[in-house]
Coordinates of C-alpha atoms in Angstrom, one line a residue:
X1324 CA 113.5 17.1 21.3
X1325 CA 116.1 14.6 22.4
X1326 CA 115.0 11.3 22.9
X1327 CA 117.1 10.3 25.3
X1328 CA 116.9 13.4 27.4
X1329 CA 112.9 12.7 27.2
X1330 CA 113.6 9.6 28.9
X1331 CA 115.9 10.2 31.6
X1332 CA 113.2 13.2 32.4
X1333 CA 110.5 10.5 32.6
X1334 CA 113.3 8.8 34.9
X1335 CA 114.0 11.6 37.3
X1336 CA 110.1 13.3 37.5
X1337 CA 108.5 10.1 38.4
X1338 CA 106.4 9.8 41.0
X1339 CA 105.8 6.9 43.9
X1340 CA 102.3 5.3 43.6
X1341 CA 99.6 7.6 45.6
X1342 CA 98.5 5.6 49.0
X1343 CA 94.6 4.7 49.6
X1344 CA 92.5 4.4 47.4
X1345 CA 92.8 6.7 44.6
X1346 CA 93.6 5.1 40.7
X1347 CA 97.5 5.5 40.3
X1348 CA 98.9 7.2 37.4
X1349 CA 100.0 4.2 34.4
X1350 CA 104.0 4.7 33.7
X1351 CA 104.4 5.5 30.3
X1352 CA 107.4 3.1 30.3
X1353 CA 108.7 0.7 32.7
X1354 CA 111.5 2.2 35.0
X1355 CA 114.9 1.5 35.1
X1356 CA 118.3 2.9 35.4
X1357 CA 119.8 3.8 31.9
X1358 CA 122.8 2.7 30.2
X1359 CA 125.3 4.3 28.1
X1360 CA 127.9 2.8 26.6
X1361 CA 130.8 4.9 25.6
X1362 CA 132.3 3.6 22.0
X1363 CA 135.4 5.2 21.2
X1364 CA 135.6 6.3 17.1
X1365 CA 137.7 3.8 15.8
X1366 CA 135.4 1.0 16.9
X1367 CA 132.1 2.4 15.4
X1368 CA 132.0 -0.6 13.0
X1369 CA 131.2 -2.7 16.1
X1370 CA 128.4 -0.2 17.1
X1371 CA 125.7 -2.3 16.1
X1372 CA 127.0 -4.7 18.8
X1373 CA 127.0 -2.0 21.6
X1374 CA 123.5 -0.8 21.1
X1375 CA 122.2 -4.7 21.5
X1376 CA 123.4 -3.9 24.9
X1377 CA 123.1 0.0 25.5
X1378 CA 120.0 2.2 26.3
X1379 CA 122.0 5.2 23.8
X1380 CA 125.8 5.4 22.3
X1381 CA 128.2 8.0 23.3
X1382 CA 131.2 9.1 21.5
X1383 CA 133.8 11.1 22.2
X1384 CA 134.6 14.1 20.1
X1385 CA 138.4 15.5 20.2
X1386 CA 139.3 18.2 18.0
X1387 CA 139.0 16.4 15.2
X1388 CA 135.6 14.6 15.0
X1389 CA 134.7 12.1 12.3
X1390 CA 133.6 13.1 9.3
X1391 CA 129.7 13.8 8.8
X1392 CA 129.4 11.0 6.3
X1393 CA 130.6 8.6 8.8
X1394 CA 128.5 10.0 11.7
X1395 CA 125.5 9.7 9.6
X1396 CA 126.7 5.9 9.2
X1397 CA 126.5 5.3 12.7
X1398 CA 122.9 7.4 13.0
X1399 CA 121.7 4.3 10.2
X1400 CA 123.6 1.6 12.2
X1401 CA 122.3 1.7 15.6
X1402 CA 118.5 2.6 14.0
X1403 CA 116.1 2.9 17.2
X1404 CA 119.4 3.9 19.8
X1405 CA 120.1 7.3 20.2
X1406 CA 123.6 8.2 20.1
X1407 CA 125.1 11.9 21.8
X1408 CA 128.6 12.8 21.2
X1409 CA 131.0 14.1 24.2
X1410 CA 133.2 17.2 23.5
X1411 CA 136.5 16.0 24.8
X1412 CA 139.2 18.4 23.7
X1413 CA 137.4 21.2 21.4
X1414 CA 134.0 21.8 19.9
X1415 CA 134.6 23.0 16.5
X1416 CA 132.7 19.4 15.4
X1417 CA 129.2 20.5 17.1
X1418 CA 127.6 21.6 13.7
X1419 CA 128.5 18.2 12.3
X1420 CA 127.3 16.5 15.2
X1421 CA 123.8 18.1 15.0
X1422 CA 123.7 17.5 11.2
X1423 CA 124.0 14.1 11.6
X1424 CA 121.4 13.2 14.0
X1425 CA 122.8 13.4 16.8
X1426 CA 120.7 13.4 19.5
X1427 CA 122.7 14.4 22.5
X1428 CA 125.9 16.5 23.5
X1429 CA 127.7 16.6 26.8
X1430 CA 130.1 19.1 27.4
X1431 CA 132.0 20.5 30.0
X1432 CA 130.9 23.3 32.3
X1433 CA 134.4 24.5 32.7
X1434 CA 135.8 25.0 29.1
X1435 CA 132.8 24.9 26.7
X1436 CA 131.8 28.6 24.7
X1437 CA 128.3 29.5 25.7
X1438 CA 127.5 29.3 22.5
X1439 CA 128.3 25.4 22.1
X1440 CA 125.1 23.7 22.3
X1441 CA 123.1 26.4 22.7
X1442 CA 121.1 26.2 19.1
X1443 CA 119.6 22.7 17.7
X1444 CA 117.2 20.0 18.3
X1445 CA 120.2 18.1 20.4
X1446 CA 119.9 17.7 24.2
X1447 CA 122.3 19.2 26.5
X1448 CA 123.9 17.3 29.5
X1449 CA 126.3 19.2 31.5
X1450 CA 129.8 17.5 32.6
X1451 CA 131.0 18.7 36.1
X1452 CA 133.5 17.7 38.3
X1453 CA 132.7 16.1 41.5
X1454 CA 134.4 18.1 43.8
X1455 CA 132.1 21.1 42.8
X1456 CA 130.3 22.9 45.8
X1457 CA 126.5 23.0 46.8
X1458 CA 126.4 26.7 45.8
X1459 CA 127.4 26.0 42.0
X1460 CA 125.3 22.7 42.4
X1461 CA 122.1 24.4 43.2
X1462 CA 123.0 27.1 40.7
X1463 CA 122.9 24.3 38.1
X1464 CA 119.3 23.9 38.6
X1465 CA 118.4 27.7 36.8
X1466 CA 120.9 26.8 34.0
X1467 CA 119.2 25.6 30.2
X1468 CA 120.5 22.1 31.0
X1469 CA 118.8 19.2 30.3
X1470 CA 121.0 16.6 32.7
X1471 CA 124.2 16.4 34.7
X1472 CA 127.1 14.0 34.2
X1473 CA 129.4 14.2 37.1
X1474 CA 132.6 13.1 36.5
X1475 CA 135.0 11.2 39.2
X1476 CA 138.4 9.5 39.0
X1477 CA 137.2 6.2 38.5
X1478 CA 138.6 3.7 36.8
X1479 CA 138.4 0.4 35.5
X1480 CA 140.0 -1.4 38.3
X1481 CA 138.2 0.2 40.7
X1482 CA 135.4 -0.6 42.4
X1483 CA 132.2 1.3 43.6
X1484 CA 132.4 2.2 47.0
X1485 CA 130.6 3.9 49.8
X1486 CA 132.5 7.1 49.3
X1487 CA 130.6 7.1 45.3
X1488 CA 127.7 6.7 46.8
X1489 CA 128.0 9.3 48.9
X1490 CA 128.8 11.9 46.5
X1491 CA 126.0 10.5 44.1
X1492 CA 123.3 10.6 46.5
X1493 CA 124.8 14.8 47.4
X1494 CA 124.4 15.1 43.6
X1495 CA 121.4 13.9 43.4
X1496 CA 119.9 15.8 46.6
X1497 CA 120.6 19.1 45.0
X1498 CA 119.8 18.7 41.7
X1499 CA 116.3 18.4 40.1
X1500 CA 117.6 17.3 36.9
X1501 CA 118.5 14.1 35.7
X1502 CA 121.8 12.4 36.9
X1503 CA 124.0 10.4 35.3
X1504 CA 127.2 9.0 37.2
X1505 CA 130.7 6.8 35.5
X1506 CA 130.4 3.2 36.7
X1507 CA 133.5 0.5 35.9
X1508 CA 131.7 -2.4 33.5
X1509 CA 132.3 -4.8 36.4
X1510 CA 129.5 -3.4 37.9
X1511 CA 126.2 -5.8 39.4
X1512 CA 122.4 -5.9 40.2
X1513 CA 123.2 -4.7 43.9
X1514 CA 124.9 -1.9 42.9
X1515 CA 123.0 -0.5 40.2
X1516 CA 119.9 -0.8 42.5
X1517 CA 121.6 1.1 45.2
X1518 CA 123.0 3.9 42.5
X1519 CA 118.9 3.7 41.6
X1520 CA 118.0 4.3 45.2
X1521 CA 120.4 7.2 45.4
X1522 CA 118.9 8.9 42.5
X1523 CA 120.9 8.4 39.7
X1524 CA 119.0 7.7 36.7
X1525 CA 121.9 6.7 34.0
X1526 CA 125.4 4.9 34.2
X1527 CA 127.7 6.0 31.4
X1528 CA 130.6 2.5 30.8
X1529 CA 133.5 2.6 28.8
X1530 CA 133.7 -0.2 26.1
X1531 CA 137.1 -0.1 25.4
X1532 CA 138.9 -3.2 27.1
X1533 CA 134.8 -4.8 28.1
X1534 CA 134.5 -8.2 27.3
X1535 CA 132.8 -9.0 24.1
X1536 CA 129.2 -10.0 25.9
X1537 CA 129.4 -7.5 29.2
X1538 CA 127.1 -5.2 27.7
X1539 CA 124.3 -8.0 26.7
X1540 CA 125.2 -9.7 30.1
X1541 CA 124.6 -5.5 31.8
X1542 CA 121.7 -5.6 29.5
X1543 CA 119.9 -8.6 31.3
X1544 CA 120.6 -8.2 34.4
X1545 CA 118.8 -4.4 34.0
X1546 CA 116.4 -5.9 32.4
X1547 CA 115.2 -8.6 35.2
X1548 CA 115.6 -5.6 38.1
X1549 CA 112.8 -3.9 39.8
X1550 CA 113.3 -1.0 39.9
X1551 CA 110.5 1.3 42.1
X1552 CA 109.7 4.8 41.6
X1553 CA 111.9 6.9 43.6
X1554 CA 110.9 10.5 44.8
X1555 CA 114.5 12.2 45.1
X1556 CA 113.4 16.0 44.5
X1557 CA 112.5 16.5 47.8
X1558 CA 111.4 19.5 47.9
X1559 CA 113.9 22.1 50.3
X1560 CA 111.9 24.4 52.3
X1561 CA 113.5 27.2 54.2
X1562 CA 114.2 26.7 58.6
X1563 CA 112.5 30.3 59.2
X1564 CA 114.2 31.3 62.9
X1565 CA 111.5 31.2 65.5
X1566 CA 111.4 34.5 67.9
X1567 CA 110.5 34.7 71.4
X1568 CA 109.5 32.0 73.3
X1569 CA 107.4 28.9 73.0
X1570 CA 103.3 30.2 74.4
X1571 CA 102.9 28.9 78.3
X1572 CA 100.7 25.5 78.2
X1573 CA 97.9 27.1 80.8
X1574 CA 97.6 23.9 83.6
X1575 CA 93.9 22.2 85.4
X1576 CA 94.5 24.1 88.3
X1577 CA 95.0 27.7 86.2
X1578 CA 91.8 27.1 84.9
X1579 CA 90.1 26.5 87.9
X1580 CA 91.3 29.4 89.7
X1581 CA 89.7 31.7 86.5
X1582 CA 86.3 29.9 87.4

């Protein structure tokens, strides 16, 4: 079982404190919004560094991944972080992946064989594309998934706006798995409380270009949030069309008449 996937489950299924007077459930963990930090291959020497900061590592996987010698380095380097790899141009490097502890994949729904990820102990996080509708969205929810990523056209310059939050809190409406959402590294306490309260329940950052410290800086700031337990699954029941018409409310003086 993935480790992170385990957590972002805990993330996404918890449930508010019960009102009155009845003992309420002890979180296993304290809640807050993950972070994954994206380190790009070359750097992996500096991994050490981005899991001070980061909840899990994520590296990208093109056609040609690193060897399985030097992903098993980076599975004894960040000891205690799990690290997922995300299939960015091909997926012959899966079976080295899984071989050397990797905990996670995230692929893409719209290129990736079904039989990519299917086998292992690895979770598996789904990529999408944001502009998918609420059909394929809900259709998501029967599919051996374990979380979403949905992916945007953000980029470093930009900002977060109401427009992301928007389409996070639609992805997170519709699914009942775990979401986890792209955020620039300039990203603060407000806004990672408001992603929070829109149901997302990881950011993924890209390192390359971050300042040395963001990550430690991201890291504190998470750290000294309150985060409260957010009920998101609402649960959709059905509008069932209502026939005829509503009964006649008999009146005082009806009744008296019957007497």
């Amino acid at each position: 079982m993935s480790k992170f996937v385990d957590t972002l489950k805990r993330l996404s299924q918890a449930a508010p404190a019960p009102m009155g007077f009845l003992p309420s459930r002890p979180s296993p963990s304290r809640l807050r919004i993950q972070l994954l930090a994206v380190v790009a291959p070359e750097n992996l020497d500096h991994a050490a560094d981005f899991a001070a900061g980061a909840d899990a590592i994520l590296l990208p996987v093109a056609r040609q991944s690193p060897s399985t010698k030097r992903l098993a380095q980076l599975t004894d380097t960040v000891t205690g972080v799990p690290w997922g790899g995300w299939l960015k141009g091909g997926h012959a490097g899966v079976p080295e992946l899984v071989k050397a502890g990797c905990d996670f994949i995230i692929f893409p729904a719209s290129h990736t064989p079904l039989t990519v990820a299917s086998d292992g102990g690895s979770g598996k996080i789904l990529e999408v594309e944001a502009s998918l509708n609420e059909g394929l969205l809900r259709a998501i929810n029967n599919l051996p998934a374990d979380a979403v990523f949905v992916t945007n056209d953000l980029t470093e310059d930009d900002s977060l706006t109401w427009q992301h939050l928007l389409l996070f809190q639609r992805f997170a409406s519709l699914l009942t798995k775990p979401l986890l959402v792209p955020v620039p590294y300039g990203v603060g306490a407000e806004e990672l409380k408001a992603l929070w309260e829109a149901g997302v329940d990881c950011v993924v950052m890209e390192t390359e270009g971050m300042p040395p410290d963001r990550l430690k800086e991201l890291r504190k700031i998470i750290d000294s949030l309150a985060f409260p337990s957010h009920s998101r699954r609402e649960k959709m029941e059905p509008m069932l069309p209502r026939f005829g018409s509503e009964p006649r409310q008999v009146t005082a003086e009806e009744e008296e008449e019957d007497e």
